[in-house]
Every structure is written in structure tokens, then in C-alpha cells.
Short mmCIF file of C-alpha atoms and ligand atoms in Angstrom, two decimals:
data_model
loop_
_atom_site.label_atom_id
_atom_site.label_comp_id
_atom_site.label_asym_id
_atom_site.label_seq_id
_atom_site.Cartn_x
_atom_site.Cartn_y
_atom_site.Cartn_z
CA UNK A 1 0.00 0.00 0.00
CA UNK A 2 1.44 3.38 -0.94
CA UNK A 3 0.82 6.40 1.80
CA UNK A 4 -2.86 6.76 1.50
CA UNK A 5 -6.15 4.80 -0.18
CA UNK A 6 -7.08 7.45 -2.60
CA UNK A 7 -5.94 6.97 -6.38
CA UNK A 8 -5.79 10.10 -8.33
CA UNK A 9 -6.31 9.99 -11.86
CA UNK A 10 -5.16 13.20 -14.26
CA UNK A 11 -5.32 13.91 -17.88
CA UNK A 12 -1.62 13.57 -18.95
CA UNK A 13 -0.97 17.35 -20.06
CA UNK A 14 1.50 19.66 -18.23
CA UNK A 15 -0.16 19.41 -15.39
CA UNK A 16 -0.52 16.13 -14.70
CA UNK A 17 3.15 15.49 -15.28
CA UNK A 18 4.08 18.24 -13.23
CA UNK A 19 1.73 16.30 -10.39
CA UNK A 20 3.10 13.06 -11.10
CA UNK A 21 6.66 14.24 -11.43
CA UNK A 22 6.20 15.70 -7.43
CA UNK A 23 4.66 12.31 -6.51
CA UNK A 24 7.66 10.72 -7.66
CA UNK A 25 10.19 12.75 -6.34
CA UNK A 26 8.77 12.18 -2.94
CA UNK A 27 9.09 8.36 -3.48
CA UNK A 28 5.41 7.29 -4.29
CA UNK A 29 3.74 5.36 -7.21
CA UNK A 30 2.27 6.91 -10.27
CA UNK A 31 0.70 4.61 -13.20
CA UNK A 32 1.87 6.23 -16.52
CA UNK A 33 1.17 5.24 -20.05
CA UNK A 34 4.04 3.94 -22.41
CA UNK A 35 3.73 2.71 -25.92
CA UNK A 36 3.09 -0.84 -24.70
CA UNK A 37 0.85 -0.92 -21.20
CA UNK A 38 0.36 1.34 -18.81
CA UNK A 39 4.32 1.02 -16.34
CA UNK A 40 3.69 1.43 -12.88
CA UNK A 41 6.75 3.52 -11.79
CA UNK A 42 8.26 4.55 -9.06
CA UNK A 43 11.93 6.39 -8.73
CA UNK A 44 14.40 3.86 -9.18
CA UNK A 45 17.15 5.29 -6.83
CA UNK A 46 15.14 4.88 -3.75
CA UNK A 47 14.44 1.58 -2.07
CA UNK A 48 11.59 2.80 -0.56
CA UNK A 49 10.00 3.96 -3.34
CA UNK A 50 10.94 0.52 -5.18
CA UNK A 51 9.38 -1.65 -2.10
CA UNK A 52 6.26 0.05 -3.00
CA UNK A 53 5.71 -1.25 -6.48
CA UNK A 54 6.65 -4.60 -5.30
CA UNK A 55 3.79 -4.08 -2.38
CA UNK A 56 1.07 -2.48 -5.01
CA UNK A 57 1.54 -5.34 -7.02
CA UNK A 58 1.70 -8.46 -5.02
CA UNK A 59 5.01 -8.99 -7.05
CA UNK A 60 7.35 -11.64 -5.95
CA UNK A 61 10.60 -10.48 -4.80
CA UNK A 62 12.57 -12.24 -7.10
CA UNK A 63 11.01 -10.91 -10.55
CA UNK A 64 13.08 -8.22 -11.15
CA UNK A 65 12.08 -4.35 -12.87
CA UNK A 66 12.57 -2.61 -16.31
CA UNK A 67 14.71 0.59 -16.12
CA UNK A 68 12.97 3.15 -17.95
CA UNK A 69 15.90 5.75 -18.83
CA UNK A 70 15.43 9.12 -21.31
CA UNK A 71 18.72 7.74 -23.53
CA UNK A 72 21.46 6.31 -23.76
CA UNK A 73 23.81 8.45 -22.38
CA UNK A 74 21.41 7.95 -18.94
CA UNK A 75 21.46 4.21 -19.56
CA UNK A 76 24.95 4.41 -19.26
CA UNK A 77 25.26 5.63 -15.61
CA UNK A 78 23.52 2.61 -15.01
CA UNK A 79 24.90 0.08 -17.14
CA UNK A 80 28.35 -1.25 -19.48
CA UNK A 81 27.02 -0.51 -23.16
CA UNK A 82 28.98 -3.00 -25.14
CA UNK A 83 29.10 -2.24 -28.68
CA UNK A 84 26.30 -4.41 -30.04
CA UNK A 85 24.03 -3.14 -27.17
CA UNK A 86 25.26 0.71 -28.29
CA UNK A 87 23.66 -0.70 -31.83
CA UNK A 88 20.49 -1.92 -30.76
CA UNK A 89 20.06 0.81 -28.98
CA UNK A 90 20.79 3.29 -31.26
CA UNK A 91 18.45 1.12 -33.96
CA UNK A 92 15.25 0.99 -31.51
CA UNK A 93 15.36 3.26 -28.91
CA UNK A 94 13.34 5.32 -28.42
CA UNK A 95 10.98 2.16 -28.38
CA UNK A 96 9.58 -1.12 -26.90
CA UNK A 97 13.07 -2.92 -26.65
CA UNK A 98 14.04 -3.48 -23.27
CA UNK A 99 18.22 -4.44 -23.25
CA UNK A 100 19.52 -6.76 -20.31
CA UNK A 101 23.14 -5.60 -19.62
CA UNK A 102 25.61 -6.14 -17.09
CA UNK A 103 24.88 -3.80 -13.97
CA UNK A 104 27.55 -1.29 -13.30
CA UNK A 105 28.82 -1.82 -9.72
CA UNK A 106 28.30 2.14 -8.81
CA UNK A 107 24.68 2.49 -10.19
CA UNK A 108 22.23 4.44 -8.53
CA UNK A 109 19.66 1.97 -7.98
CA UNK A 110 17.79 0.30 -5.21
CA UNK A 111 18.92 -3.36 -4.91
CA UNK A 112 15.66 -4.64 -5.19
CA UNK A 113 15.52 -3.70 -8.63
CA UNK A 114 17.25 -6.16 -10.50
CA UNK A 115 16.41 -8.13 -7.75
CA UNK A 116 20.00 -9.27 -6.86
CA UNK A 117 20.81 -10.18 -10.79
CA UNK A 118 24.48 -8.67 -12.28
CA UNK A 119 22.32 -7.21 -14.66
CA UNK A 120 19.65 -4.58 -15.32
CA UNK A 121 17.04 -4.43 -18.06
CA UNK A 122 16.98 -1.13 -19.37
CA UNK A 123 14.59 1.05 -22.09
CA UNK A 124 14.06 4.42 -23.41
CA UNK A 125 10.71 4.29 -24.14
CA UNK A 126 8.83 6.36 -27.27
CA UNK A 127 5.21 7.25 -25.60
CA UNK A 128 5.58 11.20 -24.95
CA UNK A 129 3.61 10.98 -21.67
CA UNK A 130 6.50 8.88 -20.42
CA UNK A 131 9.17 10.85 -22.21
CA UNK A 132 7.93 13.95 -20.24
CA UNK A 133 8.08 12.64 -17.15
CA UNK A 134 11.87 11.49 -17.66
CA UNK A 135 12.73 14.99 -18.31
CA UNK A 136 11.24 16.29 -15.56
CA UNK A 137 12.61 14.11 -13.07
CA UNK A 138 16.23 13.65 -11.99
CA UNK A 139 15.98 9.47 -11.84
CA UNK A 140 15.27 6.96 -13.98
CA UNK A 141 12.19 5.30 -13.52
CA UNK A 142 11.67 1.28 -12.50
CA UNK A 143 8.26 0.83 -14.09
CA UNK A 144 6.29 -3.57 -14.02
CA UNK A 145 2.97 -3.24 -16.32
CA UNK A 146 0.61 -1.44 -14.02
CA UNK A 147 -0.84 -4.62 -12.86
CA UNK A 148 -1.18 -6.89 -9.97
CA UNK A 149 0.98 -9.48 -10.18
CA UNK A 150 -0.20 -12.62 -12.54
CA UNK A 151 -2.87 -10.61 -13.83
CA UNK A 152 -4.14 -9.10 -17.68
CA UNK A 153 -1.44 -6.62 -18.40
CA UNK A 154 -3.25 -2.65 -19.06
CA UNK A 155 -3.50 -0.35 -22.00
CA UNK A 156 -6.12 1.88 -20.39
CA UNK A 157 -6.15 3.91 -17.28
CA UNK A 158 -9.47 2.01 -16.39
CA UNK A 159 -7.62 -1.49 -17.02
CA UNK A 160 -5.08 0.64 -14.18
CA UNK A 161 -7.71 0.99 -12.07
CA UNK A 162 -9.50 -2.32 -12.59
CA UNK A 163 -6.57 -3.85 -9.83
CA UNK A 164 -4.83 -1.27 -8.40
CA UNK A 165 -7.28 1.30 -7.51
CA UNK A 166 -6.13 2.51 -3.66
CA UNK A 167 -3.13 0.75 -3.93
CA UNK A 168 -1.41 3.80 -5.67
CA UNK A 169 -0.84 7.55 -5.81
CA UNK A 170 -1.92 8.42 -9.47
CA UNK A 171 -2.81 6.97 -12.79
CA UNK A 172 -1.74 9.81 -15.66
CA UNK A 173 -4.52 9.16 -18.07
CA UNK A 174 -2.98 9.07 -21.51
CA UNK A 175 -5.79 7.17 -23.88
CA UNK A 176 -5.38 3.35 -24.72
CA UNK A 177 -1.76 2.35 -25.57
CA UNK A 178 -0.92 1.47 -28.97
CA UNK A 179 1.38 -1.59 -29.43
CA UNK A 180 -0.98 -3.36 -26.78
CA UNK A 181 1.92 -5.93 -25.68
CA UNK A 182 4.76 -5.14 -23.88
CA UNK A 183 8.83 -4.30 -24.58
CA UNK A 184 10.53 -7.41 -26.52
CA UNK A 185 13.34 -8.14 -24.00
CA UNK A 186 16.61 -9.14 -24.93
CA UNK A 187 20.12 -9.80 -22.99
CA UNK A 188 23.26 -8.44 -24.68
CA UNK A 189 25.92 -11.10 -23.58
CA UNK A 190 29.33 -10.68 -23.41
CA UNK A 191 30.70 -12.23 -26.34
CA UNK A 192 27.46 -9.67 -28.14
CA UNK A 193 25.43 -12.40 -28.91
CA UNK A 194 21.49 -12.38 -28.23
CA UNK A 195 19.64 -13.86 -26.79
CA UNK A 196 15.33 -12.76 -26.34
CA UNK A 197 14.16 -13.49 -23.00
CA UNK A 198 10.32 -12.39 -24.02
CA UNK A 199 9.12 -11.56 -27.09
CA UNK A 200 7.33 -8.18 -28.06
CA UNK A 201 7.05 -5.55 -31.02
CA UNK A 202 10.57 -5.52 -31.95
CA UNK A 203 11.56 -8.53 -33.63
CA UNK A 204 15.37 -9.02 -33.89
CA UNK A 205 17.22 -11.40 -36.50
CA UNK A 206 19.82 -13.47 -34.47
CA UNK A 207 18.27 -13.23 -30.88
CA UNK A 208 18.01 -16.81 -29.95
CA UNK A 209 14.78 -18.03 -27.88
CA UNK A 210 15.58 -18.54 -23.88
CA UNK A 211 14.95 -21.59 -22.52
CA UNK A 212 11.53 -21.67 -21.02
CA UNK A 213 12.14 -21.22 -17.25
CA UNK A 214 15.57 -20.17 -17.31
CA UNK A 215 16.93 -18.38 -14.15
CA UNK A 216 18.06 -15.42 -16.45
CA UNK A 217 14.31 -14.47 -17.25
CA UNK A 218 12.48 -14.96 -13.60
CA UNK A 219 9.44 -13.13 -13.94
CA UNK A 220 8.48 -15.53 -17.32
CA UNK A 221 6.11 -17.36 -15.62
CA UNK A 222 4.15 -19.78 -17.25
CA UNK A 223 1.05 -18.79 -15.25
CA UNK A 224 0.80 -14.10 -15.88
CA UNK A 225 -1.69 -12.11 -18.06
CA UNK A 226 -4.61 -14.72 -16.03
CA UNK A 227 -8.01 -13.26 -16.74
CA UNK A 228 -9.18 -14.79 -13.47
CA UNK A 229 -11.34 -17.56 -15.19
CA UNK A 230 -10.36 -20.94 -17.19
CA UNK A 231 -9.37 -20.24 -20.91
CA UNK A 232 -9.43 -22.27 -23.65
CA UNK A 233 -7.10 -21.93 -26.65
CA UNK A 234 -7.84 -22.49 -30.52
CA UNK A 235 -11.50 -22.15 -30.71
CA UNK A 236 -13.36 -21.77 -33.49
CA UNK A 237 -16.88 -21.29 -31.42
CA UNK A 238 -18.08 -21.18 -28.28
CA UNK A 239 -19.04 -23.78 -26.05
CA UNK A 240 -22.01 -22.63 -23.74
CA UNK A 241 -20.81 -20.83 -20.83
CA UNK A 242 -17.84 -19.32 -22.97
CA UNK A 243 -16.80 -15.65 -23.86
CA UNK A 244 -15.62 -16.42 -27.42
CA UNK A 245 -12.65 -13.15 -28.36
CA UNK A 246 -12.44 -13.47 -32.11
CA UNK A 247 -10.19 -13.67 -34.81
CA UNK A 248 -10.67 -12.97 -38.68
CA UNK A 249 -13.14 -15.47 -39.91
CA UNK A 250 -14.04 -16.48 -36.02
CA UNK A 251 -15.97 -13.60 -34.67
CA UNK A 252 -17.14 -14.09 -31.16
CA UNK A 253 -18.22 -11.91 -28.12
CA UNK A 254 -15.19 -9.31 -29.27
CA UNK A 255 -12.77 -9.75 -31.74
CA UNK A 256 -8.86 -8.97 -31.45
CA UNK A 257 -9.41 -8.34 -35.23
CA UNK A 258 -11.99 -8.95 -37.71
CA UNK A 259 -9.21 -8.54 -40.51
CA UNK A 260 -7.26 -10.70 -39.13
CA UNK A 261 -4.52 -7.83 -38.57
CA UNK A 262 -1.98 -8.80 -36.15
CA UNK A 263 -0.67 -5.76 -35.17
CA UNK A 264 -4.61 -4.52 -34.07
CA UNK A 265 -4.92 -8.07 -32.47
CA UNK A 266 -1.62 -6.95 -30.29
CA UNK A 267 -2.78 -3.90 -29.68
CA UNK A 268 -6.67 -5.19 -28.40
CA UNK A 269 -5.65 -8.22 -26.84
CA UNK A 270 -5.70 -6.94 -23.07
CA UNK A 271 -8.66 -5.27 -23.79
CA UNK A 272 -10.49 -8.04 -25.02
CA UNK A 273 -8.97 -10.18 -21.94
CA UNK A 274 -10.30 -7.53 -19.51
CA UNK A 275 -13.24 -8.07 -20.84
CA UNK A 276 -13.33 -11.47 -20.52
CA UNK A 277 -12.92 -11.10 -17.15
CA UNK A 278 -15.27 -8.49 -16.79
CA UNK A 279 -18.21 -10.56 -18.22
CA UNK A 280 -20.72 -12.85 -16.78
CA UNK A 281 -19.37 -16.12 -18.61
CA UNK A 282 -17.28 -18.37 -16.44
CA UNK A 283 -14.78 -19.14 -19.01
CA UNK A 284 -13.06 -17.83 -21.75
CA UNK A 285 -12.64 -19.53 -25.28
CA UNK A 286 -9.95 -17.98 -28.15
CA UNK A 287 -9.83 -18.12 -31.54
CA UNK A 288 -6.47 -19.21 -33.30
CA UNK A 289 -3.76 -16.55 -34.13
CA UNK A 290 -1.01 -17.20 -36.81
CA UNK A 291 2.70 -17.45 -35.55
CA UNK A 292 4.01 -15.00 -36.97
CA UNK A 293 5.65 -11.55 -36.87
CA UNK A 294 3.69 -10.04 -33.28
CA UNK A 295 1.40 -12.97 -33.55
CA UNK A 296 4.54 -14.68 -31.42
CA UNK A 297 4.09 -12.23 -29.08
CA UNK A 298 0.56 -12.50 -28.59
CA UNK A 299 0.72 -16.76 -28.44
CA UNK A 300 3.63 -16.63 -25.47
CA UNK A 301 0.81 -14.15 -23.64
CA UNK A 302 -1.96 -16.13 -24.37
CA UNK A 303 -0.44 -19.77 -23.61
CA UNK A 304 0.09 -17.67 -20.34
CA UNK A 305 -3.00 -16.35 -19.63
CA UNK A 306 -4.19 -19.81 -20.80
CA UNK A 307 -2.19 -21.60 -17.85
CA UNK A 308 -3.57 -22.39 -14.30
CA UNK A 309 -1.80 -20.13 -11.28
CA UNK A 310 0.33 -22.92 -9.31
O1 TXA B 1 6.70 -2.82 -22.24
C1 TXA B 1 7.19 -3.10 -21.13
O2 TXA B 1 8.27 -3.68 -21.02
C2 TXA B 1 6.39 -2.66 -19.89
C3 TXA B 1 6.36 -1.14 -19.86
C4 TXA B 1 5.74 -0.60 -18.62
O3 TXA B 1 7.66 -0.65 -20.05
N1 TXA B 1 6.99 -3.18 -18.69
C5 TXA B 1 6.91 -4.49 -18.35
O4 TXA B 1 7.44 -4.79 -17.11
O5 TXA B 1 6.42 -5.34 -19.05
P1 TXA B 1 7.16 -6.17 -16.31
O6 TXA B 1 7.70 -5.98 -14.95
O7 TXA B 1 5.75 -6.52 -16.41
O8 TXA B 1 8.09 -7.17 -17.03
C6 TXA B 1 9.48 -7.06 -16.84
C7 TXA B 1 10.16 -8.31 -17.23
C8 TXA B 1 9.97 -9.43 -16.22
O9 TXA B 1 9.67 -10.61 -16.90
C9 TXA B 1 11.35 -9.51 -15.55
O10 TXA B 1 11.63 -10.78 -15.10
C10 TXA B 1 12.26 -9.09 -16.69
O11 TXA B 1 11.56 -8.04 -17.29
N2 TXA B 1 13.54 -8.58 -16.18
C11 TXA B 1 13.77 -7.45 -15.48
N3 TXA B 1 15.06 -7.35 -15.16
C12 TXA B 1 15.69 -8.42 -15.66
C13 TXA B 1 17.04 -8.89 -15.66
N4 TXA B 1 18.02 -8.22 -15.07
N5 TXA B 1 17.29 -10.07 -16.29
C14 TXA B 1 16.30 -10.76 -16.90
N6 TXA B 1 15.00 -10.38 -16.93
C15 TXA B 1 14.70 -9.23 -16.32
MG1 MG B 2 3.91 -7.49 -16.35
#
């Protein structure tokens, strides 16, 4: 629980950022929109500030955060920027690429987090709402999906407030988000090979898949993004008792996208999970969605969201 029960929510002009900017100095939590989902973030310097998220959201200890940095001369005060992590970043960034480098031993950041790792995940991200908040504050910002833990990621302040109303400061209302799934993250090893720990909107030639369940990429559960309620993958109708989210020829209860476009599937698939959740069916049924391009992105959520909690 942050300081009090009261969640403000402000329309994400001047104002607003000025507000949220003052909340964050003074080491509370402020929901802000990126070009993925909604980050919940906090000032990254301050363990204090960092237990919070960790508090708002339920979130196990060991899952560590994303950096969220202005550029990359800020990422590196925080981190060694090999050369091929220099490219990336100067090839996506601003963006939704999150790189996992080796931790520089004199960072300013709270230990909690990269949750004891040698290395931080770190992203400059493109949304202007969060852009404007980096420049008006003098830390970067540690920022999960604005969430609680295990739950359907948000791209609207309401999706914010749907489960974490009273557990934060402020939600910066911004409008829906527009890629819809969150940062592709990849870690830059030594030796500058790739390898892509979650898959997102940036697709890179050469990154290698993790292993499923690897230490390296902790908060990859196979149980997150859980609409609360049984879901059933590959349908092509509904079975009674189902909320049937759509897919080009399969139209159901919503659709992620009657076109069958996969980037508007990506960028409506929490919203059509939310609503899922939201509605009186007990169980959820999903129409197929090609793997391929963001489509990969939106199986590994779905086989997620698809998965029993432990
Ligand atoms: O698009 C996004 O990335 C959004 C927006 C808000 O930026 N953020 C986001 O954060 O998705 P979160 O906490 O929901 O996911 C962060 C992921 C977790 O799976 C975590 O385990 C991984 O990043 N991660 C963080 N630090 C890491 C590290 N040092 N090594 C490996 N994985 C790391
Ligand atoms: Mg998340």
C-alpha cells in the first residue's frame, strides 16, 4: 500500500506530469502510459520507493524491474554498453526494446531492482507521456505493467484501475496504448550475442529463444496475463458458458481483429482479456492466431493467460 487509499487519476498534459513528477520525487507510485501498457513507476534510486511497487503489485521479490531511462547516455550511468548493445540501442530506442546488460557496480539503484541479478534491463521508451516525465525528473524510472501481479497486463487507465485502484498515488490518463503488448526483452551477452528473454514488437534477427524457465528471465512465468477464469485456446466457437474473443473469420463476443490484422490483435488483446474477465461467462474460449511476426508475441501471452496459477 502506498501512503494513503485514494488513487488520483489526471489527464496527462503539463499538469498532470508536473503532479506526477512531485509524486515521484517524494518516493510514491504513479501509473503512466508507455507505448506498450500502462508502467507502474516509481523512482528507481530509492528503495523505498521501489518496495512500494513490489507491495502495489503483489510482485514476488525475485522478478526483477525494467529501467525506464530518457537515452542512452542515462542508460549508461547505469549500465556497461557493449558495442552491439550501443547498436540496438541506437536502432530501436526510443521504443519497446528493453536491453539486459551487465549492472555497473556504482549504479544508482535500489537493490531490489534487479532483484540481486548482475544485470539490469533497461529502455528508453517512445510514448511522450512517459518521455515527459523522464525529463522532468532527476531518476530513472523502474516501471512492471501497471498490474497486480499474474494478472491481464493494461493499456487503459481504467484497465489501471481495474486492480490497483487505492493501492497507488496516481494513474496519468494518456488514452489506450498502442502496441498493446509489452517491450521485446533481450540480454546483450558478453561475447554480443542475443539472446530474447520475451518476445514483443521488436523482432530481432539473431536473438536466440531462452529456454523456457531459465533463471536469467524470472518473472516468465508460465502462469501471468490470467483473466481470473479458465481459458481455452484455438477455438473456433463457443461452447455454452464461454466468452468467445475473435479472430478474422471467427468472430465471437469481441474480436482482437476482424481482418485478421496482427498488429490490431496486439494492440486489443488486453482489452479483449479484460473483458473477458469483466463478463458474466465463467470461461473464456480464443480463436487461433497465426505465428508470426507479433502474432509470437501475442501466443507466449496467451499460452500464459491460458495456464492455471500454481
Ligand atoms: O513494455 C514493457 O516492457 C512494460 C512497460 C511498462 O515498459 N513493462 C513491463 O514490465 O512489461 P514487467 O515488470 O511486467 O516485465 C518485466 C520483465 C519481467 O519478466 C522480468 O523478469 C524481466 O523483465 N527482467 C527485469 N530485469 C531483468 C534482468 N536483469 N534479467 C532478466 N529479466 C529481467
Ligand atoms: Mg507485467
Amino acid at each position: 500500500m502506498s501512503d494513503k487509499n485514494l488513487t488520483e487519476v489526471l489527464d496527462a498534459d503539463a499538469q498532470g506530469i508536473a503532479r506526477a513528477a512531485a509524486i515521484l520525487d517524494s518516493g510514491r507510485l504513479v501509473a503512466v502510459p508507455t507505448e506498450t501498457v500502462y508502467g507502474l513507476a516509481a523512482r528507481a534510486d530509492s528503495a523505498e520507493a521501489v518496495a512500494k511497487i513490489y507491495a502495489a503489485k503483489g510482485r514476488p521479490d525475485f522478478n526483477p524491474l525494467i529501467v525506464h531511462v530518457r537515452d542512452i547516455e542515462q542508460a549508461g550511468e547505469l549500465a556497461e554498453i557493449s558495442d552491439a548493445a550501443r547498436s540496438l540501442a541506437e536502432q530501436h530506442w526510443p521504443g519497446p526494446l528493453t536491453l539486459v546488460l551487465p549492472c555497473k557496480p556504482e549504479a544508482k539503484l535500489a537493490g531490489a531492482v534487479t532483484a540481486g541479478l548482475p544485470t539490469v534491463a533497461l529502455r528508453a521508451p517512445a510514448h511522450p507521456v512517459m518521455q515527459a516525465l523522464l525529463e522532468a525528473v532527476d531518476f530513472p524510472l523502474a516501471a512492471p505493467s501497471a498490474n497486480r501481479s499474474g494478472f491481464i497486463s493494461p493499456t487503459t487507465a481504467c484497465h489501471v484501475l481495474a486492480s490497483l485502484d487505492g493501492r497507488i498515488d496516481l494513474v496519468l490518463d494518456g488514452g489506450p496504448t498502442q502496441a498493446g503488448v509489452e517491450s521485446t526483452i533481450v540480454a546483450v551477452r558478453a561475447d554480443g550475442s542475443l539472446e530474447e528473454l520475451r518476445p514483443g514488437p521488436v523482432a530481432l534477427a539473431g536473438a536466440h529463444r531462452a529456454e523456457a524457465g531459465g533463471v536469467e528471465a524470472p518473472g516468465q512465468l508460465a502462469s501471468h496475463y490470467a483473466p481470473g477464469k479458465p481459458v481455452r485456446l484455438n477455438a473456433d466457437h463457443a461452447e455454452t458458458g464461454e466468452f468467445l474473443i475473435g479472430f478474422g473469420a471467427v468472430s465471437g463476443d469481441c474480436t482482437l481483429s476482424a481482418a485478421g490484422d496482427l498488429t490490431e490483435a496486439a494492440s486489443r488483446l488486453y482489452d479483449c482479456l479484460h473483458r473477458g474477465a469483466a463478463s458474466e461467462k465463467q470461461r473464456i474460449a480464443i480463436a487461433p492466431v497465426p505465428e508470426e511476426g507479433i502474432g509470437i508475441a501475442i501466443n507466449d501471452r496467451l499460452r500464459r493467460a491460458a495456464t492455471p496459477p500454481d
